[in-house]
Coordinates of C-alpha atoms and ligand atoms in Angstrom, one line a residue:
X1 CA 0.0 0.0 0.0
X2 CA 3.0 2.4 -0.6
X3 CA 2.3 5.2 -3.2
X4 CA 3.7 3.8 -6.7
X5 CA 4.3 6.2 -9.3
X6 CA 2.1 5.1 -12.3
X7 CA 5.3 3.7 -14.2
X8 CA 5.9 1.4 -11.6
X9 CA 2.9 -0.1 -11.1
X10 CA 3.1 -3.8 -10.7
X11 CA 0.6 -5.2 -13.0
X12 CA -1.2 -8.4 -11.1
X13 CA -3.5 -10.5 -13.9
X14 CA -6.2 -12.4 -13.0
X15 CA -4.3 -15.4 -13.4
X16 CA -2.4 -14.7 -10.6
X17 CA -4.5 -12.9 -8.4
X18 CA -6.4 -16.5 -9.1
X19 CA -3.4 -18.4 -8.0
X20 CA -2.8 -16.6 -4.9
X21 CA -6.5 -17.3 -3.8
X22 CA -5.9 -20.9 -4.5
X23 CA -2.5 -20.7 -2.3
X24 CA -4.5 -19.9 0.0
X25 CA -6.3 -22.6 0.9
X26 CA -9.7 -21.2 1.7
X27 CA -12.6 -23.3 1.6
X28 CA -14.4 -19.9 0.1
X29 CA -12.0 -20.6 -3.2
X30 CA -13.8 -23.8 -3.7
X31 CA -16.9 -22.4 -2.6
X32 CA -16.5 -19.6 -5.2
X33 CA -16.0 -21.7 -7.8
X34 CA -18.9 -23.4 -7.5
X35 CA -20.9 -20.3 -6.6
X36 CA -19.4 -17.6 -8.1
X37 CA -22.1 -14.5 -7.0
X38 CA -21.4 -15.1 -3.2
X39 CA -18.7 -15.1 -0.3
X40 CA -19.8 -16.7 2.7
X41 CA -21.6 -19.4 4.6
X42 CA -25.3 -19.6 5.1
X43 CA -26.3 -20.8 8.6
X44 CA -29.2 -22.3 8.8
X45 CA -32.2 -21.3 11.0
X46 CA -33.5 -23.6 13.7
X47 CA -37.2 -22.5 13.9
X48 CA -40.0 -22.9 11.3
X49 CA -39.7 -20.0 8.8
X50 CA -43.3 -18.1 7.8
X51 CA -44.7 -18.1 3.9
X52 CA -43.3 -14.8 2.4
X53 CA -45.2 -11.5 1.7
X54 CA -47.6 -12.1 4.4
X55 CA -46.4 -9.3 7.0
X56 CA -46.5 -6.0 6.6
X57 CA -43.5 -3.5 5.4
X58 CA -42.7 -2.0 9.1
X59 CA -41.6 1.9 8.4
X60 CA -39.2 3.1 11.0
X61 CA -40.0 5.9 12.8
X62 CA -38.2 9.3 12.3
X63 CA -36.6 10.4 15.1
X64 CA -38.3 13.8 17.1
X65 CA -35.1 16.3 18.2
X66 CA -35.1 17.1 21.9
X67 CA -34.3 20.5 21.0
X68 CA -33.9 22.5 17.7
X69 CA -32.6 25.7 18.9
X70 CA -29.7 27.4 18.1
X71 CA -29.3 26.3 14.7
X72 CA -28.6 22.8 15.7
X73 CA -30.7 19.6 16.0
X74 CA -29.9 17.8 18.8
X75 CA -31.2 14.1 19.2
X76 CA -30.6 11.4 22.0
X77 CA -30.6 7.6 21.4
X78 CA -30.1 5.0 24.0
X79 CA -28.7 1.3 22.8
X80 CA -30.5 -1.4 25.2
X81 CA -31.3 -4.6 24.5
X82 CA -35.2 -5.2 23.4
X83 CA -37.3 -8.1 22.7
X84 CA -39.1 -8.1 19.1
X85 CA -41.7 -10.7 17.6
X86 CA -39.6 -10.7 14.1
X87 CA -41.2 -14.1 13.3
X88 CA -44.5 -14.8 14.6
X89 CA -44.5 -16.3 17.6
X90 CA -40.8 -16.1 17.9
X91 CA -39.3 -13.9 20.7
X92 CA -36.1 -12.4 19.8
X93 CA -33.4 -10.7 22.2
X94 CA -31.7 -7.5 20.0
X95 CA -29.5 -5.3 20.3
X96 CA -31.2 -2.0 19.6
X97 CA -31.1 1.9 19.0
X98 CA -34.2 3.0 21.2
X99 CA -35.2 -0.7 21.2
X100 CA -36.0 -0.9 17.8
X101 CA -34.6 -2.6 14.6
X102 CA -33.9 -1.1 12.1
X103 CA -33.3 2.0 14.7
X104 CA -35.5 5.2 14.4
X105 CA -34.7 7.1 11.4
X106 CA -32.5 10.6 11.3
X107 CA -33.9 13.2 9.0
X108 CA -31.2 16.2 8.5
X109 CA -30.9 19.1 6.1
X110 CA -28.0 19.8 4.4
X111 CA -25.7 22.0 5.8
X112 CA -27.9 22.0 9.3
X113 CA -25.7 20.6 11.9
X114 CA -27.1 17.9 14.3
X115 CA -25.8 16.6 17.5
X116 CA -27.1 13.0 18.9
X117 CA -26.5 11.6 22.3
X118 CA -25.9 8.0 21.9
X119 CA -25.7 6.0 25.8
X120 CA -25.0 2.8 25.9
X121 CA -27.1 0.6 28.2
X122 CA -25.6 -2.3 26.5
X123 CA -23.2 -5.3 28.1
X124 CA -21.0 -4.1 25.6
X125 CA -18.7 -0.9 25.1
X126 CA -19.7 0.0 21.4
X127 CA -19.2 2.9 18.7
X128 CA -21.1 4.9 16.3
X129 CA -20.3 5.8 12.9
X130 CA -22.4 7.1 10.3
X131 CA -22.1 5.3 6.9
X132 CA -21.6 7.7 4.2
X133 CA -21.4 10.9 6.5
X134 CA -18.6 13.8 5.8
X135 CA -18.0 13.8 9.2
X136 CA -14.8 15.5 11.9
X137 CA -12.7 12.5 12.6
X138 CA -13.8 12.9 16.2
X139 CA -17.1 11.8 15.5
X140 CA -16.3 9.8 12.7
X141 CA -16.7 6.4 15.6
X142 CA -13.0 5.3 15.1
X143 CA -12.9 1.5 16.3
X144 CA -11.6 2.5 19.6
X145 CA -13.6 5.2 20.4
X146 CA -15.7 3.5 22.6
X147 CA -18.7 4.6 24.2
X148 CA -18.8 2.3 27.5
X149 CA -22.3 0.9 29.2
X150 CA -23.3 3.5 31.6
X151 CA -25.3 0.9 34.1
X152 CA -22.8 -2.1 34.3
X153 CA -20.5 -1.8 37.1
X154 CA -17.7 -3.2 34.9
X155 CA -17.3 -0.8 32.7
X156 CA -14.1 0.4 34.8
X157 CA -12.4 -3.1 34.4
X158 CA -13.4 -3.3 30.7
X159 CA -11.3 0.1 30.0
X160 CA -8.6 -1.9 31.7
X161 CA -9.5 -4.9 29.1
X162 CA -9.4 -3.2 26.7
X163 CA -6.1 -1.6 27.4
X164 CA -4.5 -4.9 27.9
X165 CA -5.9 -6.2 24.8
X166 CA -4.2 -3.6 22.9
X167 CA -1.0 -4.1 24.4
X168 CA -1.2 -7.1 24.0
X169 CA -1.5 -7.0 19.9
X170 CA 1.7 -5.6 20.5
X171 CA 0.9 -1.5 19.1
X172 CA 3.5 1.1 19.6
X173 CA 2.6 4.8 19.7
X174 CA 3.9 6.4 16.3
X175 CA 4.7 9.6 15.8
X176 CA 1.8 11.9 14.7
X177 CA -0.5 9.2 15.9
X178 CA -2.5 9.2 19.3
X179 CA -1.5 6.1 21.6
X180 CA -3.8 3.6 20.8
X181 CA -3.1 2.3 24.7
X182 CA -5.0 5.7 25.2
X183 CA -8.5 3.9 24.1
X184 CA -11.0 6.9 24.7
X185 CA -13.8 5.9 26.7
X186 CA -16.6 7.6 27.8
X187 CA -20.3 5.9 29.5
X188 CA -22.4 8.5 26.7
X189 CA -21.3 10.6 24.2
X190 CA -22.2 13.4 21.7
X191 CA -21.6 13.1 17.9
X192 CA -21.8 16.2 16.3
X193 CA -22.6 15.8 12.1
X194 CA -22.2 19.3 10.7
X195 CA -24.6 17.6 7.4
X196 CA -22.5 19.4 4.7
X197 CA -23.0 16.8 1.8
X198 CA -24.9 15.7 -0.9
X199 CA -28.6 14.7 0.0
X200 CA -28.6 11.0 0.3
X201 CA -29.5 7.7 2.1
X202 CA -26.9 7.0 5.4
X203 CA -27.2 4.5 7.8
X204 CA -25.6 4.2 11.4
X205 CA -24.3 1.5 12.7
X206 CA -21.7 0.1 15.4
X207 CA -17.8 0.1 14.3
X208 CA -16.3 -1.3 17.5
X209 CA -13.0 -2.7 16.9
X210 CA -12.9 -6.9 16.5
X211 CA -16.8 -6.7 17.2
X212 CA -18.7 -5.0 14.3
X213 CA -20.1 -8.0 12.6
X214 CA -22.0 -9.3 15.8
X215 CA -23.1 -6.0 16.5
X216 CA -24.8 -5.6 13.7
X217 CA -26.2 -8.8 13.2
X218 CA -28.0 -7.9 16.6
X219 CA -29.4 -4.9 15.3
X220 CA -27.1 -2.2 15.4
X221 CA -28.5 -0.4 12.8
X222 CA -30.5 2.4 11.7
X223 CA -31.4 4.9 8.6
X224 CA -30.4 8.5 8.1
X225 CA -31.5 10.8 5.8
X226 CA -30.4 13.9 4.6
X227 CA -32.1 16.3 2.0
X228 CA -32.2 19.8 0.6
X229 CA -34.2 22.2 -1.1
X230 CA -33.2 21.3 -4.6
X231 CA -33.7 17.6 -4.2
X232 CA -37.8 18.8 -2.5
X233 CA -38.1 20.8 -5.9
X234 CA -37.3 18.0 -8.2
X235 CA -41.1 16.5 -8.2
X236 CA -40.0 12.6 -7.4
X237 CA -42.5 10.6 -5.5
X238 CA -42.2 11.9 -2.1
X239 CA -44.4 11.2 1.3
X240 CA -45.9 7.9 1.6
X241 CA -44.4 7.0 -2.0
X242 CA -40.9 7.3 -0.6
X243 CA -39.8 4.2 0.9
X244 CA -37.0 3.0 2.9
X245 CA -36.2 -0.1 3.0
X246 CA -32.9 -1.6 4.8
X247 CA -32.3 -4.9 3.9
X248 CA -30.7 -8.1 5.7
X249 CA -30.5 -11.7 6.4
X250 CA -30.4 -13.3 9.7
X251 CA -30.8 -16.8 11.0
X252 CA -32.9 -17.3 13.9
X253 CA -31.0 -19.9 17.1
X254 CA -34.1 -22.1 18.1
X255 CA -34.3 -20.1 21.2
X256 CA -35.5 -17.7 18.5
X257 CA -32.3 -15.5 18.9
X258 CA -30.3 -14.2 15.9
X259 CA -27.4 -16.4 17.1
X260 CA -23.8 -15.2 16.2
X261 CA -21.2 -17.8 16.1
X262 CA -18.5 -15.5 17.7
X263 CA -15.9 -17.0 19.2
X264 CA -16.7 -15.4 22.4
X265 CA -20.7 -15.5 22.7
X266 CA -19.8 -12.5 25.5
X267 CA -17.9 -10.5 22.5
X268 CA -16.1 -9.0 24.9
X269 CA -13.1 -10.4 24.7
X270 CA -11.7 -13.1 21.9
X271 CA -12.7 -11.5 18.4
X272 CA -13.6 -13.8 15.5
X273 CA -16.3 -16.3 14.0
X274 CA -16.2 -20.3 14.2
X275 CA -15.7 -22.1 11.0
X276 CA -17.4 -22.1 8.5
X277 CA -18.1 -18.6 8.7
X278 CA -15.0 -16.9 8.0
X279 CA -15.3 -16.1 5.2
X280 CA -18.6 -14.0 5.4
X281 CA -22.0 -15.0 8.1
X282 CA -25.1 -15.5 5.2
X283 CA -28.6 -15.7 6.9
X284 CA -31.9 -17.6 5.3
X285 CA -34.7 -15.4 6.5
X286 CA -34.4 -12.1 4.5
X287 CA -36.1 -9.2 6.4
X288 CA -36.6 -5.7 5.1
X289 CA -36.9 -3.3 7.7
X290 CA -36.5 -5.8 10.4
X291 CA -39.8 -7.8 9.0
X292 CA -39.8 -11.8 7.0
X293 CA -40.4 -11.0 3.5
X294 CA -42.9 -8.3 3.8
X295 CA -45.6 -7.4 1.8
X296 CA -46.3 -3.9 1.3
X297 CA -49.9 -2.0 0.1
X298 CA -48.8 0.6 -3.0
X299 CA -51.2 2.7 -5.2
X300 CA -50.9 2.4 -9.2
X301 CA -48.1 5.0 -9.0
X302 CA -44.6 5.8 -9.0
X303 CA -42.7 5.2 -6.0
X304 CA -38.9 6.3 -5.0
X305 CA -37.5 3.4 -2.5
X306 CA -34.1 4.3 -0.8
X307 CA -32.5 0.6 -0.6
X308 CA -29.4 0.0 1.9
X309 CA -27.8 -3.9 1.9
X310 CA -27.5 -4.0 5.5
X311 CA -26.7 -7.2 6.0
X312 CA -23.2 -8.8 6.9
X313 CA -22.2 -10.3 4.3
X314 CA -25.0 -10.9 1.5
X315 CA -25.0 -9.4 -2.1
X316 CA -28.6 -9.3 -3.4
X317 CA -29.5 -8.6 -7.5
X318 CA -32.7 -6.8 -7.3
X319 CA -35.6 -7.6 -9.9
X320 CA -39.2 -6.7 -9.6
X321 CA -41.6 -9.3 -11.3
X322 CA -44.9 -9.3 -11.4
X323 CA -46.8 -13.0 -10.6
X324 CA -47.0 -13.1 -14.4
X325 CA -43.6 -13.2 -14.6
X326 CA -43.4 -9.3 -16.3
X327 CA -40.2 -7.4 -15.0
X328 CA -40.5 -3.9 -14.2
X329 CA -37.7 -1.5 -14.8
X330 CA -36.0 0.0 -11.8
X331 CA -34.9 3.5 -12.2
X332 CA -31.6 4.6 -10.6
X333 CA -31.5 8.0 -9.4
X334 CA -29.4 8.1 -6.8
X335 CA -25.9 5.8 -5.6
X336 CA -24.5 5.9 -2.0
X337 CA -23.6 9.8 -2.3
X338 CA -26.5 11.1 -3.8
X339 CA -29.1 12.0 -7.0
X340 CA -26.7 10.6 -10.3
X341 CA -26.5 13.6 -13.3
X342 CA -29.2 11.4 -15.2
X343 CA -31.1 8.3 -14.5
X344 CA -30.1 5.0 -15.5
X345 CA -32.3 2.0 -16.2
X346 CA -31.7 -1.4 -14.7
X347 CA -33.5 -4.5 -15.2
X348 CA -31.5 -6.0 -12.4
X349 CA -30.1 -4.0 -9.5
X350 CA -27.1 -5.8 -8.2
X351 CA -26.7 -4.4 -4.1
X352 CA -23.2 -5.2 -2.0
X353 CA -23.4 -5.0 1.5
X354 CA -23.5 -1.4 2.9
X355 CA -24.5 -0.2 -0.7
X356 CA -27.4 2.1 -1.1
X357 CA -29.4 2.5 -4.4
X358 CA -31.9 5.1 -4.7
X359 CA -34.7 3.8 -7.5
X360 CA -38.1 5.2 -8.4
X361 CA -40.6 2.0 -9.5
X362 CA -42.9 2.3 -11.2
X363 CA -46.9 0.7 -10.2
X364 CA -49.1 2.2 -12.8
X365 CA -49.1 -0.4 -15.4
X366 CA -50.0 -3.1 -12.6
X367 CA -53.5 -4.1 -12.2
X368 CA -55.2 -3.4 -9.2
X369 CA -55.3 -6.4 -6.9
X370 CA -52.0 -8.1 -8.6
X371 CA -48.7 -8.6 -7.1
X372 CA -44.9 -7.2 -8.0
X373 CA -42.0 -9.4 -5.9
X374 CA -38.6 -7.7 -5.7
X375 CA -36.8 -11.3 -5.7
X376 CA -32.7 -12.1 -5.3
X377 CA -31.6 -13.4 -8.4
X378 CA -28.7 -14.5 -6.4
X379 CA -30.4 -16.0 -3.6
X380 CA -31.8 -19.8 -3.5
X381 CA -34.6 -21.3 -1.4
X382 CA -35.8 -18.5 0.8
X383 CA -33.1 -16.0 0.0
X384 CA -34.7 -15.7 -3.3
X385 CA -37.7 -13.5 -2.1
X386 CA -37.2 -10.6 -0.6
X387 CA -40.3 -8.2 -0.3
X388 CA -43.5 -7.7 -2.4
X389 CA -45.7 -5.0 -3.2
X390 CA -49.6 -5.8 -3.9
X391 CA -51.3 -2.8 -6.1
X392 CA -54.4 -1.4 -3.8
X393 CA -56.0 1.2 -5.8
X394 CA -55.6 3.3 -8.5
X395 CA -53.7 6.8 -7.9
X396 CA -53.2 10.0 -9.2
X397 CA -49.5 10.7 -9.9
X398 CA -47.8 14.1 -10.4
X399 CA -44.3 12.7 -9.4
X400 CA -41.5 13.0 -12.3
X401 CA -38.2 11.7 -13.3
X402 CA -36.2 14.8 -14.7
X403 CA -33.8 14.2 -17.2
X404 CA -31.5 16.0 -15.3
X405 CA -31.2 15.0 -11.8
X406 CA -28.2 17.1 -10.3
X407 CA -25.2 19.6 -12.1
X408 CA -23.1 19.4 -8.5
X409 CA -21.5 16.2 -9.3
X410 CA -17.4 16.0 -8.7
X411 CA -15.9 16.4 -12.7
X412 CA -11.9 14.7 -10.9
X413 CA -9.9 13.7 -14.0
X414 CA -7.0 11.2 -13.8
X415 CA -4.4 13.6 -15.0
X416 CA -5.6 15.8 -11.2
X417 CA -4.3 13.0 -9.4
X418 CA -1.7 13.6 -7.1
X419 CA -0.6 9.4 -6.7
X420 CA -2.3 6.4 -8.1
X421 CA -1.9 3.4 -5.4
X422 CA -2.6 -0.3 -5.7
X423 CA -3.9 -1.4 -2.9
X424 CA -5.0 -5.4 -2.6
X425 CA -7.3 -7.0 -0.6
X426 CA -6.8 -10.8 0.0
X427 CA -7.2 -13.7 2.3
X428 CA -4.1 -14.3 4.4
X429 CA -2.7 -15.1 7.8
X430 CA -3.0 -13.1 11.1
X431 CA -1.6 -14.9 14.2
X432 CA -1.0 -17.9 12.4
X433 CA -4.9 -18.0 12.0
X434 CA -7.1 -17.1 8.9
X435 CA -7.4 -13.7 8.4
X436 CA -8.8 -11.0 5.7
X437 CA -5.6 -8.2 4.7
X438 CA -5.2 -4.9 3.4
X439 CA -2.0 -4.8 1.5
X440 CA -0.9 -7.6 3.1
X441 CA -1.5 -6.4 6.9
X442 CA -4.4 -6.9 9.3
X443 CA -6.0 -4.0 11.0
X444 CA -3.5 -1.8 13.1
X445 CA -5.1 1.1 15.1
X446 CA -1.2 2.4 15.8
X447 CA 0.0 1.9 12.2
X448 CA -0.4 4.7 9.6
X449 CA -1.3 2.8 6.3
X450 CA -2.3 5.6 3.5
X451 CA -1.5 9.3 3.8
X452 CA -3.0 11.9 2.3
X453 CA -3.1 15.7 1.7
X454 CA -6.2 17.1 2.4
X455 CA -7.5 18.6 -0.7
X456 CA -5.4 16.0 -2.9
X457 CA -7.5 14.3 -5.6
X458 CA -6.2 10.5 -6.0
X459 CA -7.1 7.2 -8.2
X460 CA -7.1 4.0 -6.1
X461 CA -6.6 1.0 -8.0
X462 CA -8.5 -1.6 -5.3
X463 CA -7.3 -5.2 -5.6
X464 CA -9.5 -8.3 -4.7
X465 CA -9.2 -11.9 -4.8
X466 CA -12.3 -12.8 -3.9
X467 CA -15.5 -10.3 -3.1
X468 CA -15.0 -7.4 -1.4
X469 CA -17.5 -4.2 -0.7
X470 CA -14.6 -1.8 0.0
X471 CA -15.6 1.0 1.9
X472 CA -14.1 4.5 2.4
X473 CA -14.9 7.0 5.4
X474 CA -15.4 10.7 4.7
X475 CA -15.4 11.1 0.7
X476 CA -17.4 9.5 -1.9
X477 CA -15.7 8.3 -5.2
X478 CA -16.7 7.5 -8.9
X479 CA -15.5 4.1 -10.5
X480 CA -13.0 4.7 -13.3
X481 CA -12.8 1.4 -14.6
X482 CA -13.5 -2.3 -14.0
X483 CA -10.1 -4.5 -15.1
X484 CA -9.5 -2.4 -17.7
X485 CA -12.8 -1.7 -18.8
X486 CA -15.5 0.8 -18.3
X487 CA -17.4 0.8 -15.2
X488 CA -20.6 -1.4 -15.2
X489 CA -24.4 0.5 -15.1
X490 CA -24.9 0.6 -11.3
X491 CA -21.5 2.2 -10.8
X492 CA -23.0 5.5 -12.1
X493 CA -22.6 8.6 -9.6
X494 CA -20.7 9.1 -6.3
X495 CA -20.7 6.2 -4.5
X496 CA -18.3 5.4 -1.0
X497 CA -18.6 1.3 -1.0
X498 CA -17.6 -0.4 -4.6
X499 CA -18.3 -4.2 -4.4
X500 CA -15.1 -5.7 -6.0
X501 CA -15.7 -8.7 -7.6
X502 CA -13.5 -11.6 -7.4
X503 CA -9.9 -11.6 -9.2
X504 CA -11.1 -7.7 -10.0
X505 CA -9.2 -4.2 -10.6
X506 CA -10.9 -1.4 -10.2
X507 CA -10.0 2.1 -10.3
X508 CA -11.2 4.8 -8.3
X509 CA -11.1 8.3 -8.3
X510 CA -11.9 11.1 -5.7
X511 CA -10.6 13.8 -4.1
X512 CA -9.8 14.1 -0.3
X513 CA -11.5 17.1 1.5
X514 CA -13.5 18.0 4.3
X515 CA -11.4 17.2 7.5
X516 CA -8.0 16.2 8.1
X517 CA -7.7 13.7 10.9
X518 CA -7.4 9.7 11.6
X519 CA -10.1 8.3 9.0
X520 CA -10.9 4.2 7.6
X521 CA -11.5 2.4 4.5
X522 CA -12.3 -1.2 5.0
X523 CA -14.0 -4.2 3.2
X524 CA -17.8 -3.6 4.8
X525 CA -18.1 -7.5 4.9
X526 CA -18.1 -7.2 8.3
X527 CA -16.9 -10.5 8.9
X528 CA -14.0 -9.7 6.7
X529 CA -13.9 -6.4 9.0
X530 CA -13.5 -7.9 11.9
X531 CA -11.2 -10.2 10.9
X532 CA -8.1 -7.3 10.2
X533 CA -9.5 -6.2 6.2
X534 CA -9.7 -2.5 7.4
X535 CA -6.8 0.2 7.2
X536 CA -5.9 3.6 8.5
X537 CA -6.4 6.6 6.1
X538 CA -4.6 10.0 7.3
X539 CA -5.7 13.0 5.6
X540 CA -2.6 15.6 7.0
Ligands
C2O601 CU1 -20.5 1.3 7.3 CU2 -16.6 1.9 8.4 O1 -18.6 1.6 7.8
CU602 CU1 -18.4 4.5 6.8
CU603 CU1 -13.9 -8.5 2.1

C-alpha cells in the first residue's frame, strides 16, 4: 500500500490474483468456484420459517429532536437490548437503537448541523459511525472510540481490558499518531454531524473494533436521511411514496435469537467467528426493515424506495416481477452519495453490503389487486424473495423523473491525481490463523497505512481476490474502470462502497477534502472487518 508512481505499477493479472486465492487454501476458493455471485456461509435457521409477503413492510419511525434551537438539532438515542416478535411467535433478544430494529430514522438538512447523544445501556462498550457521512474525525466512531455501558459496574475493568488487549496485539505509539493504549472511553457521548453533503441515504451503525459484525447482526442499525431544497423541488415521489427499505438476512438460534457464532458469545473479549463462517455469516430469512419478507400495500403510482444492503455479508440482485412473470424496470436515481446527473435503467439492481441505491418503481401499469415481488436473483430457497408490493387502488401521480437530476457532481480527472496506489485485498494469515488483509497487513489502530493531503485528488486501484464491498470513510468516489474496462451500469454517480468482484481491478477516483484527521477504509463485509480487512487513512 505504498504510493507507486504510475510507471511502476506492478501489474497483477487475474491469473495470478487466481493463484494466490488458490495458495490460499480457503474453503471460500472452492466455494467460489462453484458459486461464483457469493462469499460466505449460510447458517441455517432452527425454527419454522413463515410463507413470504404475508407481513406487513414496518416503516421506521423518524426520530423527534429534543431541541432544535440554536441552529442545531440535537437528538438522543439510547442502545439497550429489546425483545421483538420478528417471526411470529418467535421472541427475539436485539441489540437495539431505542429498542427498535432497524433504529428510528435521522432526518437532516444539508448544511444544518445535528448533534445526537448515543448512551449505551448495552453489556458491551460500542461505537457509532455514520455510513456515508462527511464527518470531523472525532465523531467519525474510530474502532476504539468506545462509548462504554453507563449501568454495568464493569465498565471500569473493561477500559482496563481493553487496554491490555491492545497491548497485547503488540501497538506502539507512532509519531503523529494518538497512543492507541489511550482507548478513549466515555459511558455516553455526543456526535456532532455538521450535514455538509450531498442529499442521500446514510445508515448508522456500530464500528467497534474486533466486534462489528456481531453487532450488527443484533441490530445495530438504523437509517439517516439527509435532504435539501433542490432535491424537495425536483417532483419525485415523495411522502408515503418514498420508501426505505434496509435490507438483511439473519438466522434465527431455536431459542429464537439471531445467534452469532463469535468465538466469544460474551464478544467481549476473543474476536472472530467459528468455522465455517470466516469467510462472510449469510442468513436464510431475508427481512426488510426488520420484517420476514414483507408485503407492502402501494397505489398504481410511481414510488422512489431508498434501498441499503445491511446485511453482513450478502449481495442481493434486485428484480421486480410481477406474478406473471413481467419485469418492471427500476430506475436509478441516486448511488451511495447522492441524485446521479441522469437516471439510468436497470432491469437487475445488483446491491453489495452497505451499498445504497436510490430507484423510483414504477406501479401504474399493474392491475389493481395483482402482485410485484422484488426477488434475489442471487439467492436460493428463501433468499430468493425478498419483499413484495400488492397494487391497492388506483392513484393519481404528479411525481416526475427529470432528465437531469443534479449539475453538482465531482468532474476529478486522472491527470488531477496527485498518486495512483494499488492497494489489494486478500485472504491471508493473522496470528497464524485465517485472516482478511489490506496490502498484506491486518488492521492496526497504531500503524499509519495511507496518507493523504487534504485537498489531494487521488485514483485507487482496489485489488481483490475474492468479493470485497470496500468501503471509504469521509469522501465518496466515482468508478474509473473495472479491469480495464468501463465501469458497469450501477457504478454511475458518487458512491463510497464499490463491491469488488473476485480476481477484479478497479480504479477509483476522488478527491480528499473536508477534515484532516485519523479516518478508515475497510472491506464492509463485516466478517472480513473484523477479521483485520480494514486500514488507517490520514488526511494531513
Ligand atoms: Cu459502514 Cu466503516 O462503515
Ligand atoms: Cu463508513
Ligand atoms: Cu472482504
Amino acid at each position: 500500500m505504498r504510493e507507486h508512481a504510475v510507471s511502476r505499477r506492478r501489474v497483477l493479472g487475474i491469473g495470478a490474483t487466481l493463484g494466490l486465492m488458490a495458495a490460499t487454501g480457503l474453503s471460500t476458493s472452492a466455494a467460489l468456484a462453484r458459486r461464483p455471485s457469493f462469499t460466505g456461509a449460510e447458517l441455517p435457521s432452527a425454527v419454522p420459517l413463515p410463507p413470504p409477503f404475508e407481513v406487513p413492510l414496518p416503516i421506521p419511525a423518524v426520530l423527534k429532536p429534543t431541541s432544535t434551537s440554536g441552529g442545531v438539532d440535537r437528538y438522543e438515542i439510547t442502545q439497550r437490548e429489546a425483545v421483538a416478535h420478528i417471526l411470529p411467535g418467535v421472541r427475539t433478544p436485539l441489540w437495539t437503537y431505542e429498542g427498535t430494529f432497524p433504529g428510528p430514522t435521522i432526518e437532516s438538512r444539508r448544511g444544518r448541523p445535528i448533534t445526537v447523544t448515543h448512551r449505551n445501556e448495552l453489556p458491551v462498550p460500542t461505537v457509532v459511525h455514520l455510513h456515508g457521512g462527511r464527518t470531523p474525525a472525532d465523531s467519525d466512531g474510530y474502532p476504539t472510540d468506545l462509548v462504554l455501558p453507563g449501568r454495568w459496574p464493569d465498565s471500569a475493568e473493561m477500559v482496563r481490558g481493553a487496554h491490555d488487549m491492545h497491548a497485547m496485539s503488540g501497538m506502539q505509539g507512532m509519531p503523529g499518531m494518538q497512543d492507541p493504549r489511550a482507548v478513549v472511553t466515555r459511558l455516553a457521548r455526543d456526535y456532532t454531524f455538521p450535514m455538509d453533503q450531498r442529499p442521500t441515504l446514510l445508515w448508522y451503525h456500530d464500528h467497534r473494533m474486533d466486534f462489528t459484525a456481531p453487532a450488527l447482526w443484533r441490530g445495530l442499525a438504523g437509517l439517516h436521511i439527509v435532504r435539501d431544497d433542490a432535491e424537495d423541488e425536483l417532483g419525485l415521489p415523495a411522502g408515503t411514496r418514498e420508501l426505505p427499505l434496509m435490507i438483511t438476512d439473519r438466522s434465527f438460534a431455536a431459542d429464537g435469537s439471531l445467534h452469532y457464532p463469535a468465538l466469544d458469545p460474551t464478544l467481549r473479549e476473543q474476536p472472530g467467528v467459528q468455522e465455517p463462517y470466516l469467510a462472510g455469516l449469510l442468513g436464510d430469512v431475508i427481512l426488510v426493515n426488520g420484517a420476514p419478507w414483507p408485503v407492502h400495500e402501494v397505489d398504481a403510482a410511481s414510488y422512489r424506495l431508498r434501498i441499503l444492503n445491511a446485511s453482513n455479508a450478502r449481495h442481493y440482485e434486485l428484480e421486480a416481477v410481477t406474478d406473471d412473470a413481467e419485469r418492471l424496470d427500476l430506475v436509478q436515481i441516486g448511488a451511495d452519495q447522492g441524485l446521479l446527473a441522469a437516471p439510468v435503467t436497470h432491469g437487475r439492481l445488483p446491491i453489495a453490503p452497505a451499498e445504497r441505491y436510490d430507484a423510483i418503481i414504477d406501479f401504474s401499469g399493474v392491475p389493481v389487486g395483482a402482485r410485484v415481488r422484488i426477488v434475489n436473483r442471487l439467492g436460493t430457497g428463501p433468499t430468493r424473495d425478498v419483499m413484495a408490493f400488492r397494487v391497492a387502488r388506483r392513484g393519481t401521480d404528479d411525481s416526475r423523473i427529470p432528465a437531469t437530476l443534479s449539475t453538482d457532481l465531482p468532474t476529478w480527472q486522472r491527470s488531477d491525481a496527485a498518486n495512483v496506489r494499488d492497494i489489494a485485498f486478500r485472504a491471508g494469515q493473522v496470528h497464524g490463523g485465517h485472516g482478511w488483509l489490506i496490502g498484506g497487513l491486518p488492521f492496526d489502530p497504531a500503524r499509519s497505512d495511507v496518507t493523504v493531503g487534504l485537498g489531494d485528488v487521488e485514483v485507487w486501484r482496489l485489488i481483490a481476490d475474492v468479493h470485497h464491498p470496500v468501503h471509504l470513510h469521509l469522501v465518496g468516489f466515482r468508478v474509473l474502470s473495472r479491469s480495464g474496462r468501463p465501469p458497469l451500469p450501477h457504478d454511475a454517480g458518487l458512491k463510497d462502497t464499490i463491491p469488488l468482484r473476485p480476481g477484479e481491478a478497479v480504479e477509483i477516483i476522488t478527491r480528499f477534502d473536508g477534515y484532516r484527521g485519523r479516518y478508515l477504509f475497510h472491506c464492509h463485509n463485516a466478517e472480513h472487518e473484523d477479521m483485520g480487512m480494514m486500514a488507517n487513512l490520514e488526511i494531513i
